[in-house]
């Protein structure tokens, strides 16, 4: 069964290709099975709802109204009845960024300075459709600065305190180059006033330092000086500060940072650039370390300053890093960590966790603190980073930055721009997209702001959760089976507990034998032709994977994809499939619309249909005479060519010779003859706008004659070269002389070859004789020819006795 199922799926894919197919979005719209216009438009931005009352055919469910826009148009839904609401962007407050100069006499208040534009927008969001808007940011010149110097006053910072005592007036003087509106404050911290962070013996509570050192009592955090524009006041109060001490190496600086951030009124923060300089030569405690002193309550992130002293250090644990990040961001505070070389790695890691923060290397006695602050401020102010508040469920944001010199950034880099000078303007393109409507359906507000700045952009989000036509719906409409639904957007939206196209059934009546009988065609056994479901006695046809393929009919007996095919295309690509039969386009016929009624493809070169030798059938020629072939019956392999066909007439008229010499006047007057002197004067194919044939023929005397045959404006023209090209007669003497010379030469060659062979044979015989002579051996003691006359006989019986 698995094999058969796989084969069936492959066939479906092929049908889909032939039928034109549908987009993935369209498939998404149909698969959503939306029962109302509101549900449909939330599926995807390309989904539309056809609100025409008579749009659906028999067997189609309400969800068939939801489809991609192009498919709805192809299914003959009028454009005016397609519900397809779109989102929008409206700017509500758009105050231009401030062009400010610190040299002018009139000074603007901080609240009068604008660095980001626009300030408020309203976005109307439809699910799946992003809305994009642009924010501009420009660093204003002479922007006010509040700087709070938070210093570690543990004993190891004793020499640093001396250098900080004159920091106020010196820093005021240096900051005049940056802003004319500068305020400075001072605070100090040591550690929680419980064991084991400090010694709780009475003597050590009064003076925690050893030896003859005179130190003040330990404390967690103390606000020494609120933010002020009086540098000498800073110097005076800092000069009165005394060093303190504690037992362990890490300090309680996080408690102090939290109080500086959240105690806005006590510190005196304004809505301007807020800088917090954190100066220390040690590490820090963080959330969880309080358990060493028996403190288990998490830091509450609230202000607990009484008489400028932090009073709850013994009650609340140190804040976590994440808690600090949140509070510093909420209060637009940029942090500068001025720490010694030893603790640079620790605070650089902390910097990576705290946006809009910087780390500077503090000399052992804080002598370089002013340069450190100015360098860190320049670094922080040259970078703008956008952040947004919590996004509603299903809403996403995407940033793209267009920074200085046209440099673009996307992803995480799309939120920020670096290397910004005063007066530089950068922009951000922000795209907001909603995937669904919120459950409450109300507007949401998102705040976007540059980190470290008080200004923010308010973005109001409205959600398109329903179609406009839904507002005109008629509750308990008579069109919905006795008022069991609301008739809206061309269909019935059923009340709770009711189902069906017209809400004609309750959910309890869905499956009954009587209702199923109404879904059987001709009292057969198949319910809805096995291609649909019987709902309330009415067939609702099944949907297919390919959205353009649909079942229709009262019993789902029809479809638009099971028609004849041609060239692997449904209805040959020249018609549509209607209830399994092809409805052909104009000029096409046949069961698969594969027969064209056009005759243009049958026209021969002479303008006749099939060259007058056949009939045009389905756009191609059928030749009546089998000897003619080709798409227009112009090819005849067994017929004589043009040249051979007119040879005799050209010969008799041009040269008064040939087979038709006697009948020339009667048979060869069908063309106009024009004589030319030589072959170069014959018309060339490139010179003519009509068909032209060049011919070369031979007469009975083996002479060649040249001519062209053409038909121009229905007149047959023959251009012929007036002189024949005849071969010259043979020269007898050279031929005879050549033959004789050849015979003589061949005879001499044969004699020479014979003589050469005889010489070679004689030389071989003589060499053989010489060799045999050299090999003979003669007895030099006796003449071999001499025969003795004496015969000696020996008696065989004689034994010599």
Short mmCIF file of C-alpha atoms in Angstrom, two decimals, residues 131-425:
data_model
loop_
_atom_site.label_atom_id
_atom_site.label_comp_id
_atom_site.label_asym_id
_atom_site.label_seq_id
_atom_site.Cartn_x
_atom_site.Cartn_y
_atom_site.Cartn_z
CA UNK A 131 5.37 48.29 8.52
CA UNK A 132 8.55 50.32 8.20
CA UNK A 133 9.33 53.82 9.38
CA UNK A 134 12.46 55.94 9.72
CA UNK A 135 13.96 57.55 12.82
CA UNK A 136 16.52 60.35 12.62
CA UNK A 137 19.04 61.05 15.37
CA UNK A 138 21.30 64.09 15.62
CA UNK A 139 23.71 64.91 18.43
CA UNK A 140 22.90 68.39 19.65
CA UNK A 141 25.73 70.78 20.36
CA UNK A 142 26.12 72.11 23.91
CA UNK A 143 23.84 69.42 25.35
CA UNK A 144 23.65 69.59 29.20
CA UNK A 145 25.57 66.99 31.24
CA UNK A 146 25.08 65.74 34.80
CA UNK A 147 28.08 63.83 36.20
CA UNK A 148 28.03 61.98 39.50
CA UNK A 149 31.36 60.83 40.89
CA UNK A 150 30.95 57.68 43.01
CA UNK A 151 34.16 56.85 44.85
CA UNK A 152 35.39 53.86 46.82
CA UNK A 153 36.54 55.18 50.24
CA UNK A 154 38.05 51.98 51.52
CA UNK A 155 41.54 52.37 53.02
CA UNK A 156 43.36 51.39 49.80
CA UNK A 157 41.96 54.54 48.12
CA UNK A 158 43.51 56.96 50.64
CA UNK A 159 45.99 58.56 48.21
CA UNK A 160 43.29 58.76 45.52
CA UNK A 161 41.08 60.91 47.76
CA UNK A 162 43.71 63.63 47.85
CA UNK A 163 43.68 63.97 44.06
CA UNK A 164 39.87 63.97 43.86
CA UNK A 165 39.54 66.88 46.32
CA UNK A 166 40.21 69.42 43.55
CA UNK A 167 38.30 67.46 40.90
CA UNK A 168 35.27 69.77 40.92
CA UNK A 169 36.77 73.01 39.65
CA UNK A 170 39.26 71.24 37.36
CA UNK A 171 36.57 69.12 35.76
CA UNK A 172 34.27 72.16 35.45
CA UNK A 173 36.97 73.97 33.55
CA UNK A 174 37.66 71.09 31.21
CA UNK A 175 33.98 70.35 30.55
CA UNK A 176 33.41 73.96 29.43
CA UNK A 177 34.90 72.84 26.12
CA UNK A 178 32.07 70.35 25.72
CA UNK A 179 29.04 72.02 27.29
CA UNK A 180 28.14 75.25 28.98
CA UNK A 181 25.59 73.48 31.19
CA UNK A 182 27.48 71.06 33.45
CA UNK A 183 26.68 69.83 36.93
CA UNK A 184 28.68 67.55 39.18
CA UNK A 185 27.88 65.50 42.30
CA UNK A 186 29.78 63.22 44.65
CA UNK A 187 29.07 60.07 46.60
CA UNK A 188 31.13 57.42 48.35
CA UNK A 189 30.77 53.79 49.38
CA UNK A 190 32.58 51.19 51.41
CA UNK A 191 30.72 47.99 52.33
CA UNK A 192 27.67 46.49 54.06
CA UNK A 193 27.93 47.15 57.79
CA UNK A 194 27.61 43.53 58.89
CA UNK A 195 30.03 40.69 59.45
CA UNK A 196 32.04 39.31 57.68
CA UNK A 197 32.41 42.40 55.48
CA UNK A 198 33.48 44.65 58.35
CA UNK A 199 34.61 44.12 61.90
CA UNK A 200 31.69 44.69 64.26
CA UNK A 201 33.71 45.12 67.44
CA UNK A 202 32.87 48.50 69.06
CA UNK A 203 36.37 49.90 68.54
CA UNK A 204 36.48 48.86 64.88
CA UNK A 205 33.01 50.29 64.26
CA UNK A 206 34.42 53.67 65.35
CA UNK A 207 37.80 53.38 63.60
CA UNK A 208 38.14 50.38 61.21
CA UNK A 209 41.78 51.19 60.39
CA UNK A 210 44.76 49.66 62.18
CA UNK A 211 47.73 51.46 63.75
CA UNK A 212 47.56 55.19 64.19
CA UNK A 213 45.40 55.77 61.08
CA UNK A 214 42.35 57.94 61.78
CA UNK A 215 39.43 56.60 59.69
CA UNK A 216 35.71 57.25 59.72
CA UNK A 217 33.12 54.61 60.61
CA UNK A 218 32.30 52.17 57.80
CA UNK A 219 29.15 52.76 55.76
CA UNK A 220 27.48 51.25 52.72
CA UNK A 221 26.74 54.34 50.58
CA UNK A 222 26.65 58.06 51.32
CA UNK A 223 25.43 60.85 49.03
CA UNK A 224 27.88 63.63 49.82
CA UNK A 225 26.88 66.24 47.24
CA UNK A 226 23.80 66.53 45.08
CA UNK A 227 24.37 67.50 41.47
CA UNK A 228 25.43 71.16 41.38
CA UNK A 229 27.05 73.63 39.02
CA UNK A 230 29.35 74.90 41.79
CA UNK A 231 32.75 73.31 41.41
CA UNK A 232 34.16 74.92 44.54
CA UNK A 233 31.35 73.41 46.61
CA UNK A 234 32.40 70.00 45.26
CA UNK A 235 35.98 70.71 46.34
CA UNK A 236 34.92 71.86 49.81
CA UNK A 237 32.75 68.87 50.63
CA UNK A 238 35.13 66.30 49.16
CA UNK A 239 37.97 67.83 51.21
CA UNK A 240 36.00 67.02 54.35
CA UNK A 241 35.71 63.30 53.46
CA UNK A 242 37.66 60.73 55.42
CA UNK A 243 38.79 57.33 54.38
CA UNK A 244 37.22 54.20 55.92
CA UNK A 245 37.95 50.48 55.85
CA UNK A 246 36.58 46.95 55.60
CA UNK A 247 37.79 43.37 55.91
CA UNK A 248 37.35 41.66 52.52
CA UNK A 249 38.73 42.73 49.15
CA UNK A 250 35.51 43.14 47.06
CA UNK A 251 33.52 46.26 47.84
CA UNK A 252 29.81 47.00 48.02
CA UNK A 253 29.79 49.28 45.00
CA UNK A 254 26.71 47.68 43.43
CA UNK A 255 24.57 48.83 46.38
CA UNK A 256 25.80 52.36 45.77
CA UNK A 257 25.21 52.25 41.99
CA UNK A 258 21.64 51.05 42.55
CA UNK A 259 20.86 53.91 44.95
CA UNK A 260 22.45 56.51 42.66
CA UNK A 261 20.30 55.25 39.78
CA UNK A 262 16.94 55.01 41.52
CA UNK A 263 17.16 58.02 43.90
CA UNK A 264 16.62 60.58 41.14
CA UNK A 265 15.17 63.30 43.34
CA UNK A 266 17.76 63.00 46.11
CA UNK A 267 20.67 62.99 43.65
CA UNK A 268 19.11 65.75 41.54
CA UNK A 269 19.28 64.09 38.11
CA UNK A 270 17.89 66.14 35.22
CA UNK A 271 16.54 64.82 31.92
CA UNK A 272 19.90 65.39 30.24
CA UNK A 273 23.03 63.31 29.59
CA UNK A 274 23.65 61.41 32.83
CA UNK A 275 27.15 60.15 33.59
CA UNK A 276 28.10 58.01 36.56
CA UNK A 277 31.85 57.70 37.24
CA UNK A 278 32.54 54.64 39.38
CA UNK A 279 36.06 54.84 40.85
CA UNK A 280 37.61 51.88 42.68
CA UNK A 281 40.71 49.74 42.97
CA UNK A 282 38.92 46.52 43.94
CA UNK A 283 36.30 44.05 42.75
CA UNK A 284 32.61 43.96 43.65
CA UNK A 285 30.01 41.89 45.46
CA UNK A 286 26.85 40.89 43.58
CA UNK A 287 23.56 39.07 44.20
CA UNK A 288 24.02 36.02 46.40
CA UNK A 289 27.07 37.28 48.28
CA UNK A 290 24.77 38.75 50.93
CA UNK A 291 24.17 35.24 52.28
CA UNK A 292 27.62 35.39 53.85
CA UNK A 293 26.23 38.04 56.19
CA UNK A 294 22.86 36.35 56.64
CA UNK A 295 21.11 38.65 54.13
CA UNK A 296 18.75 36.65 51.88
CA UNK A 297 16.16 39.16 50.68
CA UNK A 298 16.77 40.15 47.01
CA UNK A 299 17.44 43.80 46.34
CA UNK A 300 14.13 45.58 45.75
CA UNK A 301 15.56 48.23 43.40
CA UNK A 302 14.03 51.12 45.36
CA UNK A 303 15.47 54.24 46.94
CA UNK A 304 16.34 53.89 50.64
CA UNK A 305 18.27 57.08 51.38
CA UNK A 306 17.70 58.75 54.75
CA UNK A 307 19.82 61.79 55.51
CA UNK A 308 21.79 60.89 52.39
CA UNK A 309 22.76 57.50 53.83
CA UNK A 310 21.71 54.06 52.49
CA UNK A 311 19.87 52.51 55.41
CA UNK A 312 18.91 49.05 54.13
CA UNK A 313 22.28 47.56 53.26
CA UNK A 314 21.93 45.10 56.14
CA UNK A 315 18.44 44.10 55.00
CA UNK A 316 18.65 43.67 51.21
CA UNK A 317 21.17 41.63 49.26
CA UNK A 318 23.45 43.16 46.64
CA UNK A 319 21.70 43.71 43.28
CA UNK A 320 22.39 41.38 40.40
CA UNK A 321 24.12 42.59 37.23
CA UNK A 322 20.91 42.18 35.23
CA UNK A 323 19.02 44.22 37.81
CA UNK A 324 21.62 47.00 37.56
CA UNK A 325 21.46 46.92 33.73
CA UNK A 326 17.70 47.38 33.86
CA UNK A 327 17.79 50.28 36.35
CA UNK A 328 20.66 52.10 34.62
CA UNK A 329 18.83 51.79 31.31
CA UNK A 330 15.48 52.86 32.78
CA UNK A 331 17.11 56.00 34.21
CA UNK A 332 19.30 56.70 31.14
CA UNK A 333 22.56 56.59 33.08
CA UNK A 334 25.83 55.95 31.25
CA UNK A 335 28.49 54.40 33.45
CA UNK A 336 32.23 55.04 33.36
CA UNK A 337 34.28 52.50 35.34
CA UNK A 338 37.52 54.19 36.44
CA UNK A 339 39.48 51.24 37.82
CA UNK A 340 43.13 50.34 38.34
CA UNK A 341 45.13 48.23 35.90
CA UNK A 342 44.81 45.13 38.09
CA UNK A 343 41.02 44.98 37.75
CA UNK A 344 40.74 46.01 34.10
CA UNK A 345 39.80 42.48 32.85
CA UNK A 346 37.00 42.14 35.42
CA UNK A 347 35.38 45.48 34.61
CA UNK A 348 35.79 45.04 30.85
CA UNK A 349 33.69 41.88 31.14
CA UNK A 350 31.18 43.87 33.18
CA UNK A 351 31.17 46.58 30.49
CA UNK A 352 30.12 43.98 27.89
CA UNK A 353 27.04 43.25 29.99
CA UNK A 354 26.06 46.89 30.60
CA UNK A 355 25.11 48.81 27.44
CA UNK A 356 26.47 52.37 27.09
CA UNK A 357 29.29 51.90 29.58
CA UNK A 358 33.04 52.45 29.33
CA UNK A 359 36.15 51.36 31.20
CA UNK A 360 39.18 53.58 31.85
CA UNK A 361 42.49 52.81 33.52
CA UNK A 362 42.82 54.75 36.75
CA UNK A 363 46.34 55.59 37.87
CA UNK A 364 47.37 54.41 41.31
CA UNK A 365 46.57 57.84 42.81
CA UNK A 366 43.72 58.93 40.47
CA UNK A 367 45.84 61.72 38.99
CA UNK A 368 44.52 61.03 35.49
CA UNK A 369 40.84 60.96 36.40
CA UNK A 370 39.89 64.09 34.42
CA UNK A 371 41.41 62.85 31.17
CA UNK A 372 39.82 59.46 31.80
CA UNK A 373 36.35 61.00 32.22
CA UNK A 374 36.61 63.17 29.11
CA UNK A 375 37.90 60.30 26.95
CA UNK A 376 35.18 57.98 28.21
CA UNK A 377 32.50 60.62 27.64
CA UNK A 378 33.66 61.19 24.07
CA UNK A 379 33.61 57.44 23.49
CA UNK A 380 30.10 57.05 24.91
CA UNK A 381 28.62 60.09 23.20
CA UNK A 382 30.01 59.11 19.77
CA UNK A 383 27.86 55.99 19.75
CA UNK A 384 24.08 55.78 19.63
CA UNK A 385 22.32 52.51 20.41
CA UNK A 386 18.56 52.11 20.09
CA UNK A 387 16.61 49.92 22.45
CA UNK A 388 12.92 49.19 22.75
CA UNK A 389 10.62 48.16 25.54
CA UNK A 390 8.93 44.80 25.86
CA UNK A 391 7.21 43.71 22.68
CA UNK A 392 3.68 42.30 22.74
CA UNK A 393 3.33 38.61 22.08
CA UNK A 394 3.68 37.85 18.38
CA UNK A 395 5.26 41.22 17.47
CA UNK A 396 8.83 41.43 16.16
CA UNK A 397 11.11 44.35 15.28
CA UNK A 398 13.94 44.61 12.79
CA UNK A 399 16.48 47.44 12.71
CA UNK A 400 18.63 48.81 9.89
CA UNK A 401 21.06 51.66 10.50
CA UNK A 402 22.27 54.23 7.96
CA UNK A 403 25.27 55.73 9.71
CA UNK A 404 27.95 58.25 8.89
CA UNK A 405 29.22 58.21 5.29
CA UNK A 406 26.32 55.97 4.28
CA UNK A 407 27.56 52.91 6.20
CA UNK A 408 24.67 50.48 6.70
CA UNK A 409 24.20 47.94 9.45
CA UNK A 410 21.73 45.09 9.92
CA UNK A 411 20.96 42.58 12.65
CA UNK A 412 22.52 43.61 15.96
CA UNK A 413 24.55 46.28 14.17
CA UNK A 414 21.30 47.73 12.83
CA UNK A 415 20.57 49.15 16.28
CA UNK A 416 23.67 51.32 16.58
CA UNK A 417 25.91 53.87 14.88
CA UNK A 418 29.45 54.71 15.96
CA UNK A 419 31.92 57.51 15.40
CA UNK A 420 29.20 60.20 15.51
CA UNK A 421 30.40 63.75 15.93
CA UNK A 422 28.38 66.67 17.26
CA UNK A 423 26.00 67.81 14.55
CA UNK A 424 26.07 64.50 12.67
CA UNK A 425 22.72 63.09 11.63
#
